[in-house]
PDB file of C-alpha atoms in Angstrom:
ATOM      1  CA  MET A 206      16.002 -19.855   5.993  1.00  0.00           C
ATOM      2  CA  LYS A 207      14.585 -18.659   8.812  1.00  0.00           C
ATOM      3  CA  ARG A 208      17.265 -16.384   9.071  1.00  0.00           C
ATOM      4  CA  ILE A 209      16.931 -15.343   5.917  1.00  0.00           C
ATOM      5  CA  VAL A 210      13.560 -14.098   6.745  1.00  0.00           C
ATOM      6  CA  SER A 211      14.608 -12.673  10.162  1.00  0.00           C
ATOM      7  CA  ILE A 212      17.207 -10.765   8.222  1.00  0.00           C
ATOM      8  CA  GLY A 213      14.685  -9.640   5.807  1.00  0.00           C
ATOM      9  CA  LEU A 214      12.337  -8.518   8.769  1.00  0.00           C
ATOM     10  CA  ILE A 215      14.681  -6.288  10.102  1.00  0.00           C
ATOM     11  CA  LEU A 216      15.754  -4.286   7.051  1.00  0.00           C
ATOM     12  CA  ILE A 217      11.583  -3.829   6.561  1.00  0.00           C
ATOM     13  CA  MET A 218      11.390  -2.477   9.972  1.00  0.00           C
ATOM     14  CA  THR A 219      14.144  -0.474  10.214  1.00  0.00           C
ATOM     15  CA  THR A 220      13.343   1.036   6.214  1.00  0.00           C
ATOM     16  CA  MET A 221       9.989   1.787   8.209  1.00  0.00           C
ATOM     17  CA  LEU A 222      11.673   3.483  11.259  1.00  0.00           C
ATOM     18  CA  PHE A 223      14.011   5.817   9.094  1.00  0.00           C
ATOM     19  CA  ALA A 224      10.890   6.647   6.750  1.00  0.00           C
ATOM     20  CA  ALA A 225      10.038  10.421   7.585  1.00  0.00           C
ATOM     21  CA  CYS A 226       6.294  11.042   7.951  1.00  0.00           C
ATOM     22  CA  GLY A 227       6.512  14.516   6.471  1.00  0.00           C
ATOM     23  CA  ASP A 228       7.755  12.282   2.960  1.00  0.00           C
ATOM     24  CA  GLU A 229       5.288  13.351  -0.126  1.00  0.00           C
ATOM     25  CA  TYR A 230       4.307  10.211  -2.130  1.00  0.00           C
ATOM     26  CA  ASP A 231       2.213  10.992  -5.133  1.00  0.00           C
ATOM     27  CA  PHE A 232       0.419   7.668  -5.595  1.00  0.00           C
ATOM     28  CA  VAL A 233      -1.915   8.557  -2.836  1.00  0.00           C
ATOM     29  CA  ASN A 234      -4.492  11.856  -2.723  1.00  0.00           C
ATOM     30  CA  ILE A 235      -7.444  12.586  -0.804  1.00  0.00           C
ATOM     31  CA  GLY A 236     -10.379  12.112  -3.164  1.00  0.00           C
ATOM     32  CA  ASP A 237     -12.631  15.117  -4.180  1.00  0.00           C
ATOM     33  CA  ASP A 238     -15.269  14.401  -1.393  1.00  0.00           C
ATOM     34  CA  LYS A 239     -13.121  13.851   1.510  1.00  0.00           C
ATOM     35  CA  LYS A 240     -14.376  10.675   2.085  1.00  0.00           C
ATOM     36  CA  SER A 241     -11.880   7.984  -0.300  1.00  0.00           C
ATOM     37  CA  LEU A 242      -8.578   7.691  -0.961  1.00  0.00           C
ATOM     38  CA  ASP A 243      -7.438   8.069  -4.865  1.00  0.00           C
ATOM     39  CA  ILE A 244      -4.483   5.780  -5.732  1.00  0.00           C
ATOM     40  CA  LYS A 245      -2.098   5.977  -8.862  1.00  0.00           C
ATOM     41  CA  LEU A 246       1.184   3.264  -8.958  1.00  0.00           C
ATOM     42  CA  ASP A 247       3.314   2.496 -11.930  1.00  0.00           C
ATOM     43  CA  ASP A 248       2.371  -0.881 -12.666  1.00  0.00           C
ATOM     44  CA  ASN A 249       4.870  -1.376 -15.517  1.00  0.00           C
ATOM     45  CA  LYS A 250       7.160  -4.340 -14.358  1.00  0.00           C
ATOM     46  CA  GLN A 251       6.109  -7.256 -16.537  1.00  0.00           C
ATOM     47  CA  GLY A 252       5.172 -10.566 -14.597  1.00  0.00           C
ATOM     48  CA  TYR A 253       4.161  -8.349 -11.374  1.00  0.00           C
ATOM     49  CA  SER A 254       0.829  -6.738  -9.870  1.00  0.00           C
ATOM     50  CA  TRP A 255      -0.360  -4.895  -7.663  1.00  0.00           C
ATOM     51  CA  LYS A 256      -2.965  -6.358  -4.700  1.00  0.00           C
ATOM     52  CA  THR A 257      -4.920  -4.068  -2.213  1.00  0.00           C
ATOM     53  CA  THR A 258      -5.205  -5.220   1.448  1.00  0.00           C
ATOM     54  CA  ILE A 259      -7.777  -3.583   3.436  1.00  0.00           C
ATOM     55  CA  GLY A 260      -7.129  -3.948   7.215  1.00  0.00           C
ATOM     56  CA  SER A 261     -10.401  -2.872   8.882  1.00  0.00           C
ATOM     57  CA  LEU A 262     -12.682  -4.051   7.043  1.00  0.00           C
ATOM     58  CA  ASP A 263     -15.759  -2.132   8.937  1.00  0.00           C
ATOM     59  CA  LYS A 264     -13.938   1.497   8.161  1.00  0.00           C
ATOM     60  CA  LEU A 265     -12.541   1.263   4.544  1.00  0.00           C
ATOM     61  CA  VAL A 266     -14.088  -0.512   1.008  1.00  0.00           C
ATOM     62  CA  LEU A 267     -12.210  -0.779  -2.280  1.00  0.00           C
ATOM     63  CA  LYS A 268     -14.861   0.830  -4.488  1.00  0.00           C
ATOM     64  CA  LYS A 269     -12.805   0.701  -7.870  1.00  0.00           C
ATOM     65  CA  GLU A 270     -10.062  -0.806  -8.765  1.00  0.00           C
ATOM     66  CA  THR A 271      -8.478  -0.681 -12.551  1.00  0.00           C
ATOM     67  CA  GLN A 272      -4.883  -1.275 -14.492  1.00  0.00           C
ATOM     68  CA  LYS A 273      -4.425   1.222 -17.275  1.00  0.00           C
ATOM     69  CA  ASN A 274      -1.886   2.630 -19.533  1.00  0.00           C
ATOM     70  CA  GLY A 275       0.905   1.174 -17.318  1.00  0.00           C
ATOM     71  CA  ARG A 276      -1.055   2.444 -13.900  1.00  0.00           C
ATOM     72  CA  TYR A 277      -2.932   0.679 -11.198  1.00  0.00           C
ATOM     73  CA  ILE A 278      -6.029   2.583  -9.921  1.00  0.00           C
ATOM     74  CA  ALA A 279      -7.865   2.507  -7.366  1.00  0.00           C
ATOM     75  CA  LYS A 280     -10.344   4.287  -5.192  1.00  0.00           C
ATOM     76  CA  ILE A 281     -10.868   3.882  -1.357  1.00  0.00           C
ATOM     77  CA  GLY A 282     -14.144   4.819   0.540  1.00  0.00           C
ATOM     78  CA  THR A 283     -14.522   5.165   4.029  1.00  0.00           C
ATOM     79  CA  ILE A 284     -17.901   3.283   5.625  1.00  0.00           C
ATOM     80  CA  ILE A 285     -19.735   4.675   8.106  1.00  0.00           C
ATOM     81  CA  LYS A 286     -22.024   2.739  10.406  1.00  0.00           C
ATOM     82  CA  SER A 287     -24.247   3.988  13.055  1.00  0.00           C
ATOM     83  CA  GLY A 288     -24.328   2.441  16.662  1.00  0.00           C
ATOM     84  CA  LYS A 289     -22.221   3.914  19.446  1.00  0.00           C
ATOM     85  CA  GLY A 290     -18.452   3.098  18.536  1.00  0.00           C
ATOM     86  CA  LYS A 291     -19.081   2.569  14.956  1.00  0.00           C
ATOM     87  CA  LYS A 292     -17.762   5.818  13.597  1.00  0.00           C
ATOM     88  CA  GLY A 293     -14.514   7.526  12.059  1.00  0.00           C
ATOM     89  CA  GLY A 294     -11.000   5.747  14.242  1.00  0.00           C
ATOM     90  CA  ARG A 295      -8.237   4.409  12.379  1.00  0.00           C
ATOM     91  CA  ALA A 296      -7.393   2.064  10.035  1.00  0.00           C
ATOM     92  CA  ALA A 297      -4.769   0.884   7.053  1.00  0.00           C
ATOM     93  CA  VAL A 298      -4.525  -0.151   3.926  1.00  0.00           C
ATOM     94  CA  ALA A 299      -1.486  -2.290   2.417  1.00  0.00           C
ATOM     95  CA  PHE A 300      -0.583  -1.912  -1.439  1.00  0.00           C
ATOM     96  CA  THR A 301       2.024  -4.658  -2.814  1.00  0.00           C
ATOM     97  CA  TYR A 302       3.501  -5.250  -5.987  1.00  0.00           C
ATOM     98  CA  VAL A 303       3.646  -9.116  -5.820  1.00  0.00           C
ATOM     99  CA  ASN A 304       4.601 -11.822  -8.944  1.00  0.00           C
ATOM    100  CA  ASP A 305       1.675 -13.209 -10.431  1.00  0.00           C
ATOM    101  CA  LYS A 306       3.457 -16.929 -10.409  1.00  0.00           C
ATOM    102  CA  ASN A 307       4.614 -16.185  -6.939  1.00  0.00           C
ATOM    103  CA  PRO A 308       2.768 -14.721  -3.889  1.00  0.00           C
ATOM    104  CA  ASN A 309       5.779 -14.758  -1.576  1.00  0.00           C
ATOM    105  CA  ASP A 310       7.872 -12.704  -4.381  1.00  0.00           C
ATOM    106  CA  VAL A 311       6.485  -9.121  -3.444  1.00  0.00           C
ATOM    107  CA  TYR A 312       8.557  -6.535  -4.765  1.00  0.00           C
ATOM    108  CA  LEU A 313       7.306  -3.087  -3.495  1.00  0.00           C
ATOM    109  CA  GLY A 314       5.061  -1.698  -1.188  1.00  0.00           C
ATOM    110  CA  TYR A 315       3.029   0.590   1.017  1.00  0.00           C
ATOM    111  CA  VAL A 316       0.983   0.981   3.762  1.00  0.00           C
ATOM    112  CA  VAL A 317      -1.233   3.835   4.119  1.00  0.00           C
ATOM    113  CA  GLY A 318      -2.476   4.731   7.407  1.00  0.00           C
ATOM    114  CA  VAL A 319      -5.629   6.846   7.404  1.00  0.00           C
ATOM    115  CA  GLY A 320      -7.685   8.347  10.123  1.00  0.00           C
ATOM    116  CA  ILE A 321     -11.521   9.372   9.812  1.00  0.00           C
ATOM    117  CA  ASN A 322     -13.978  10.950  11.555  1.00  0.00           C
ATOM    118  CA  SER A 323     -17.104  10.961  12.498  1.00  0.00           C
ATOM    119  CA  LYS A 324     -18.405  12.142   9.317  1.00  0.00           C
ATOM    120  CA  GLY A 325     -16.062   9.580   7.148  1.00  0.00           C
ATOM    121  CA  LYS A 326     -13.551  11.952   6.107  1.00  0.00           C
ATOM    122  CA  VAL A 327     -10.683  10.743   5.274  1.00  0.00           C
ATOM    123  CA  SER A 328      -6.894  12.139   6.382  1.00  0.00           C
ATOM    124  CA  ILE A 329      -3.500  10.616   6.114  1.00  0.00           C
ATOM    125  CA  SER A 330      -1.518   9.707   8.247  1.00  0.00           C
ATOM    126  CA  LYS A 331       1.113   7.669   7.898  1.00  0.00           C
ATOM    127  CA  ILE A 332       2.651   6.030   4.412  1.00  0.00           C
ATOM    128  CA  ASP A 333       4.981   3.526   5.098  1.00  0.00           C
ATOM    129  CA  GLU A 334       7.034   1.623   2.681  1.00  0.00           C
ATOM    130  CA  TYR A 335       9.245  -1.227   1.514  1.00  0.00           C
ATOM    131  CA  LYS A 336      11.092  -2.993  -0.385  1.00  0.00           C
ATOM    132  CA  VAL A 337      10.906  -6.866   0.523  1.00  0.00           C
ATOM    133  CA  ASN A 338      12.532  -8.811  -2.633  1.00  0.00           C
ATOM    134  CA  PHE A 339      16.506  -8.585  -2.116  1.00  0.00           C
ATOM    135  CA  GLU A 340      17.298 -10.910  -4.793  1.00  0.00           C
ATOM    136  CA  THR A 341      15.598  -9.283  -7.576  1.00  0.00           C
ATOM    137  CA  THR A 342      16.748  -5.693  -6.400  1.00  0.00           C
ATOM    138  CA  ILE A 343      20.280  -6.785  -6.629  1.00  0.00           C
ATOM    139  CA  LYS A 344      20.070  -8.325 -10.038  1.00  0.00           C
ATOM    140  CA  GLU A 345      18.314  -4.967 -11.386  1.00  0.00           C
ATOM    141  CA  GLU A 346      21.425  -3.035 -10.355  1.00  0.00           C
ATOM    142  CA  ASP A 347      23.804  -5.184 -11.703  1.00  0.00           C
TER     143      ASP A 347
END
């Protein structure tokens, strides 16, 4: 079991290494206010749903999250606190497509790295994509 997990992690890291920073992902856009991320992901695989994990809760907050017409829609906003060292910085948000009955069964995921300036405006610095459910992937291709 440890060997399978190790191989899986190596494959994920290799995929992330070869993922080009310049690739365009159309599921994430900077909001009109320039202080938020607008997310729209396909949510049409039965038994799976998108889960959002924010890595820096002092910089980003989940403002809205819905499922509509086979799409997962979310809005992630920036948080600006006053005080020395509390403004701006870097943060990350992970979106994972997880089996509703087995939280260890992750089908697909994205990690969005963002930069936040001192006024709360966000910029996308990097997007990594990973696919972890090797068994499901093999079954689909057969």
